[in-house]
């Protein structure tokens, strides 16, 4: 029976990988239309799919906790202390999933549902974000740092990303719970791994069961994954940007490196999309960094941006703690 389930799973993975390549050929066309597209491209169909990853995380977490309580803690009891039993172990077991649940059920603020002044919390920088723009889907004004989420079907304020692990958007209103969830996962897995390894190392004369090895492998791998992901998330906070803004800043800096980013005398930003940059200045064609503005501009008095120091990120308040406070406590 197990072999049949494994074979079916492998077949499904193969079909998911190759069906887009042969989507016009039968029988792959049927699989692509009725399985691949509803699963990966159509957010309105099979809405239950968005709960698969949170359920996967929950099963992994509960499995690790069950292994710890049933096998690991009794085996390592001689090396555990009062503070382990009455503080660290219950603290991590309870608070880690609790913050995840809060991050999942507490939605971020949106253009349809926000606290007073939240929509005006961030100014427009006229580089990444511009005023007087309506969302093409919501038909509501787009505040600075907002973005429409195709899964949640609404514009999220100060959006970071739609997190598949909690099936919720991360934005203004639930940053605190999301970052707490990341940090607690990293600390919980690191504590479990280091504490177990340390006790085993101090008792080389004891022959421990294989469950201890399995526990160490699981917690060690998950600790590494959680730490890396948490570091990547918090490093963007340090830089004063969100995941949503990261790609926008990358584009801006790419144009700067190609010597195509300019700033006009009135402080507006443009891309020089002239094919030959050695043409006379009056023959250059400029486009606004505003993606909603498709007009061609002719500029005569502008500054070529050649150094990142010439670009000011108004959303960076100068320190990690200030940026974190703005996102979490606004």
XYZ file of C-alpha atoms in Angstrom:
330
model
C 0.000 0.000 0.000
C 2.808 2.383 0.906
C 4.552 1.661 -2.404
C 1.343 2.481 -4.288
C 0.991 5.818 -2.469
C 4.638 6.685 -3.185
C 4.196 5.775 -6.862
C 1.067 7.948 -7.130
C 2.880 10.855 -5.452
C 5.855 10.569 -7.815
C 3.496 10.409 -10.805
C 1.704 13.567 -9.632
C 4.999 15.420 -9.237
C 6.094 14.379 -12.735
C 2.765 15.462 -14.231
C 2.936 18.827 -12.451
C 6.415 19.421 -13.845
C 5.829 18.398 -17.449
C 2.177 19.346 -18.048
C 3.040 23.054 -18.678
C 5.528 21.948 -21.359
C 2.932 19.822 -23.181
C -0.216 21.750 -22.305
C -1.531 21.581 -25.888
C -1.118 17.821 -26.226
C -3.540 15.231 -24.933
C -3.609 13.868 -22.177
C -1.337 16.535 -20.667
C -3.766 19.239 -21.806
C -6.492 17.781 -19.574
C -4.181 17.596 -16.583
C -2.936 21.134 -17.202
C -6.474 22.528 -17.465
C -8.110 20.686 -14.569
C -5.215 20.260 -12.113
C -2.225 22.518 -12.805
C -4.102 25.747 -13.543
C -6.560 25.519 -10.610
C -3.693 24.663 -8.260
C -1.069 27.196 -9.318
C -2.570 29.885 -11.553
C -6.214 30.406 -10.613
C -6.548 31.820 -7.108
C -10.340 31.613 -7.178
C -10.508 27.854 -7.673
C -9.656 25.188 -5.108
C -9.315 27.712 -2.299
C -8.579 24.856 0.102
C -5.114 24.591 -1.469
C -3.974 27.658 0.486
C -4.401 25.708 3.734
C -2.130 22.835 2.679
C 1.149 24.523 3.633
C -0.103 25.689 7.080
C -1.373 22.145 7.688
C 1.999 20.779 6.593
C 3.803 23.085 9.032
C 1.383 22.172 11.826
C 1.912 18.451 11.260
C 5.702 18.866 11.289
C 5.611 20.989 14.442
C 3.238 18.643 16.268
C 5.361 15.690 15.179
C 8.497 17.247 16.656
C 6.660 18.129 19.891
C 5.194 14.626 20.142
C 8.630 13.083 19.607
C 10.107 15.377 22.259
C 7.458 14.666 24.913
C 7.121 10.945 24.312
C 10.736 9.942 23.741
C 13.370 12.677 23.914
C 12.551 14.389 27.226
C 12.254 11.097 29.182
C 15.551 9.887 27.699
C 17.371 13.143 28.473
C 15.689 13.814 31.831
C 18.933 13.368 33.770
C 20.464 16.342 31.962
C 17.459 18.663 32.109
C 17.004 21.179 34.908
C 14.146 22.959 36.655
C 14.361 25.938 34.270
C 14.032 23.588 31.288
C 10.910 21.869 32.599
C 9.104 24.921 33.934
C 10.214 27.695 31.585
C 11.941 26.933 28.288
C 10.033 23.822 27.209
C 6.468 25.076 27.969
C 7.405 28.588 26.789
C 8.441 27.438 23.313
C 5.782 24.731 22.953
C 2.949 27.172 23.706
C 4.105 30.557 22.399
C 5.549 29.425 19.061
C 2.253 28.136 17.611
C 0.319 30.870 19.441
C 2.125 33.633 17.534
C 1.639 31.677 14.312
C -2.097 31.437 14.939
C -2.268 35.172 15.685
C -0.348 35.974 12.487
C -2.748 33.745 10.546
C -6.059 35.012 11.938
C -5.244 38.712 12.405
C -5.342 40.266 8.984
C -3.304 43.302 7.975
C -4.949 46.643 7.395
C -6.334 47.236 3.914
C -7.653 50.142 1.886
C -11.156 48.968 2.830
C -10.469 48.331 6.504
C -7.871 50.395 8.329
C -7.367 52.369 11.497
C -7.598 56.123 11.497
C -4.673 57.732 9.631
C -3.092 54.346 8.779
C -3.589 54.931 5.064
C -1.657 58.207 5.370
C 1.087 56.819 7.600
C 3.703 56.793 4.829
C 4.462 59.618 2.430
C 4.801 59.160 -1.307
C 8.463 59.193 -2.339
C 7.791 59.877 -6.051
C 10.269 57.123 -6.876
C 8.559 53.854 -5.978
C 5.144 55.204 -5.032
C 3.051 58.015 -6.496
C -0.191 59.696 -5.386
C -3.484 59.895 -7.286
C -3.317 56.291 -8.454
C -6.185 53.836 -8.217
C -5.811 50.098 -7.905
C -6.914 48.527 -11.187
C -8.729 45.782 -9.264
C -10.106 47.506 -6.154
C -10.669 50.856 -7.885
C -9.573 52.536 -4.643
C -6.679 54.999 -4.157
C -3.348 53.250 -3.556
C -1.567 54.510 -0.410
C 2.227 54.559 -0.389
C 3.806 51.132 0.225
C 0.553 49.291 -0.540
C -0.047 46.504 -3.039
C -2.987 44.443 -4.230
C -2.839 40.786 -3.186
C -4.392 38.438 -5.731
C -4.947 35.768 -3.081
C -6.602 37.993 -0.465
C -8.182 40.109 -3.243
C -7.562 43.442 -1.525
C -4.900 46.147 -1.274
C -2.689 45.638 1.784
C -1.155 48.613 3.604
C 2.660 48.538 3.968
C 2.579 45.043 2.514
C 5.523 42.690 2.784
C 4.276 39.517 1.092
C 1.567 36.879 1.161
C 2.994 34.188 3.431
C 2.005 30.654 2.434
C 2.993 29.322 5.880
C 0.210 31.272 7.595
C -2.028 31.737 4.531
C -2.244 35.440 5.219
C -0.742 38.655 3.975
C 1.956 40.224 6.120
C 1.441 43.963 6.351
C 0.583 46.858 8.608
C -1.288 45.376 11.554
C 0.258 41.908 11.891
C 4.008 42.463 11.472
C 4.524 42.006 15.220
C 2.942 38.548 15.242
C 4.720 37.461 12.055
C 8.197 38.484 13.212
C 7.525 36.970 16.655
C 6.521 33.733 14.924
C 9.773 33.674 12.935
C 12.001 34.469 15.905
C 10.292 31.964 18.210
C 10.580 29.194 15.612
C 14.293 29.927 15.274
C 14.826 30.028 19.042
C 12.690 26.948 19.764
C 14.417 24.739 17.198
C 17.866 26.053 18.152
C 17.205 25.473 21.858
C 15.934 21.929 21.268
C 18.878 21.045 19.020
C 21.645 22.591 21.154
C 20.238 21.335 24.473
C 19.857 17.784 23.180
C 23.300 17.706 21.554
C 24.897 19.122 24.706
C 23.324 16.492 26.985
C 24.306 13.653 24.634
C 27.855 15.017 24.438
C 28.127 15.138 28.247
C 26.991 11.515 28.601
C 29.036 9.505 26.072
C 28.679 6.368 28.211
C 24.907 6.236 27.618
C 23.584 4.516 24.495
C 20.634 6.612 23.327
C 17.857 5.315 21.020
C 17.537 6.328 17.372
C 14.700 8.695 18.256
C 17.281 11.082 19.753
C 19.210 11.113 16.466
C 16.002 11.716 14.504
C 15.069 14.552 16.862
C 18.493 16.170 16.488
C 18.363 15.922 12.698
C 14.880 17.433 12.544
C 15.503 20.293 14.953
C 18.950 21.025 13.502
C 17.654 21.272 9.929
C 14.604 23.313 10.911
C 16.713 25.617 13.078
C 19.012 26.359 10.140
C 16.088 27.004 7.769
C 14.260 29.229 10.260
C 17.379 31.224 11.142
C 18.225 31.897 7.491
C 14.676 32.947 6.637
C 14.392 35.116 9.760
C 17.708 36.788 8.965
C 16.611 37.548 5.396
C 13.341 39.053 6.612
C 14.904 41.174 9.339
C 17.760 42.308 7.082
C 15.177 44.008 4.871
C 13.776 45.758 7.943
C 17.292 47.025 8.639
C 17.438 48.464 5.110
C 14.059 50.156 5.509
C 12.218 48.139 2.891
C 9.733 45.306 2.570
C 9.799 42.186 0.413
C 7.396 43.926 -1.958
C 9.768 46.893 -2.270
C 12.917 44.804 -2.658
C 12.348 44.119 -6.363
C 11.414 47.753 -6.962
C 14.684 48.920 -5.400
C 16.591 46.327 -7.419
C 15.123 47.747 -10.639
C 16.019 51.297 -9.607
C 19.611 50.330 -8.845
C 19.906 48.337 -12.069
C 18.979 51.423 -14.093
C 21.448 53.434 -12.025
C 24.248 50.968 -12.810
C 23.343 51.198 -16.500
C 23.501 55.017 -16.222
C 19.828 55.334 -17.117
C 18.426 56.750 -13.869
C 18.028 60.534 -13.777
C 16.425 63.125 -11.555
C 14.851 66.263 -12.979
C 15.293 69.747 -11.580
C 11.894 69.509 -9.829
C 12.911 66.320 -7.990
C 11.067 63.773 -10.153
C 12.682 60.491 -11.157
C 12.933 59.087 -14.688
C 14.458 56.233 -16.641
C 16.410 57.046 -19.786
C 15.265 54.345 -22.207
C 17.072 55.726 -25.249
C 18.746 52.869 -27.095
C 21.926 54.862 -27.780
C 22.984 56.877 -24.764
C 25.570 58.831 -26.782
C 22.851 60.685 -28.698
C 22.451 64.428 -28.076
C 20.458 65.164 -24.874
C 17.483 66.587 -26.777
C 17.009 63.232 -28.529
C 16.780 61.163 -25.354
C 13.451 59.642 -24.311
C 12.578 59.480 -20.622
C 9.872 57.554 -18.817
C 8.652 58.185 -15.301
C 9.452 55.632 -12.607
C 5.692 55.643 -12.056
C 4.548 52.388 -13.744
C 1.082 53.890 -14.269
C 2.492 56.736 -16.370
C 3.272 55.619 -19.912
C 4.049 59.051 -21.341
C 7.359 59.890 -23.024
C 9.189 62.871 -21.543
C 11.839 65.193 -22.984
C 14.083 66.527 -20.241
C 16.633 69.300 -20.570
C 17.724 69.961 -17.016
C 18.400 66.766 -15.094
C 21.030 64.977 -13.026
C 22.393 61.567 -13.944
C 22.397 59.326 -10.869
C 25.665 57.395 -10.640
C 25.903 56.575 -6.938
C 23.454 54.934 -4.527
C 24.198 57.741 -2.063
C 22.251 60.047 -4.393
C 19.092 57.978 -3.849
C 17.222 58.647 -0.627
C 14.975 55.965 0.835
C 12.515 58.026 2.857
C 11.123 54.866 4.465
C 14.446 54.068 6.130
C 14.416 55.788 9.516
C 18.114 55.187 10.096
C 18.174 52.151 12.365
C 16.817 48.631 12.580
C 14.906 49.318 15.804
C 13.218 52.446 14.433
C 12.181 50.671 11.227
C 10.901 47.681 13.199
C 8.967 49.921 15.577
C 7.299 51.705 12.661
C 6.127 48.446 11.091
C 5.110 46.646 14.282
C 3.701 49.394 16.462
C 2.063 51.752 13.977
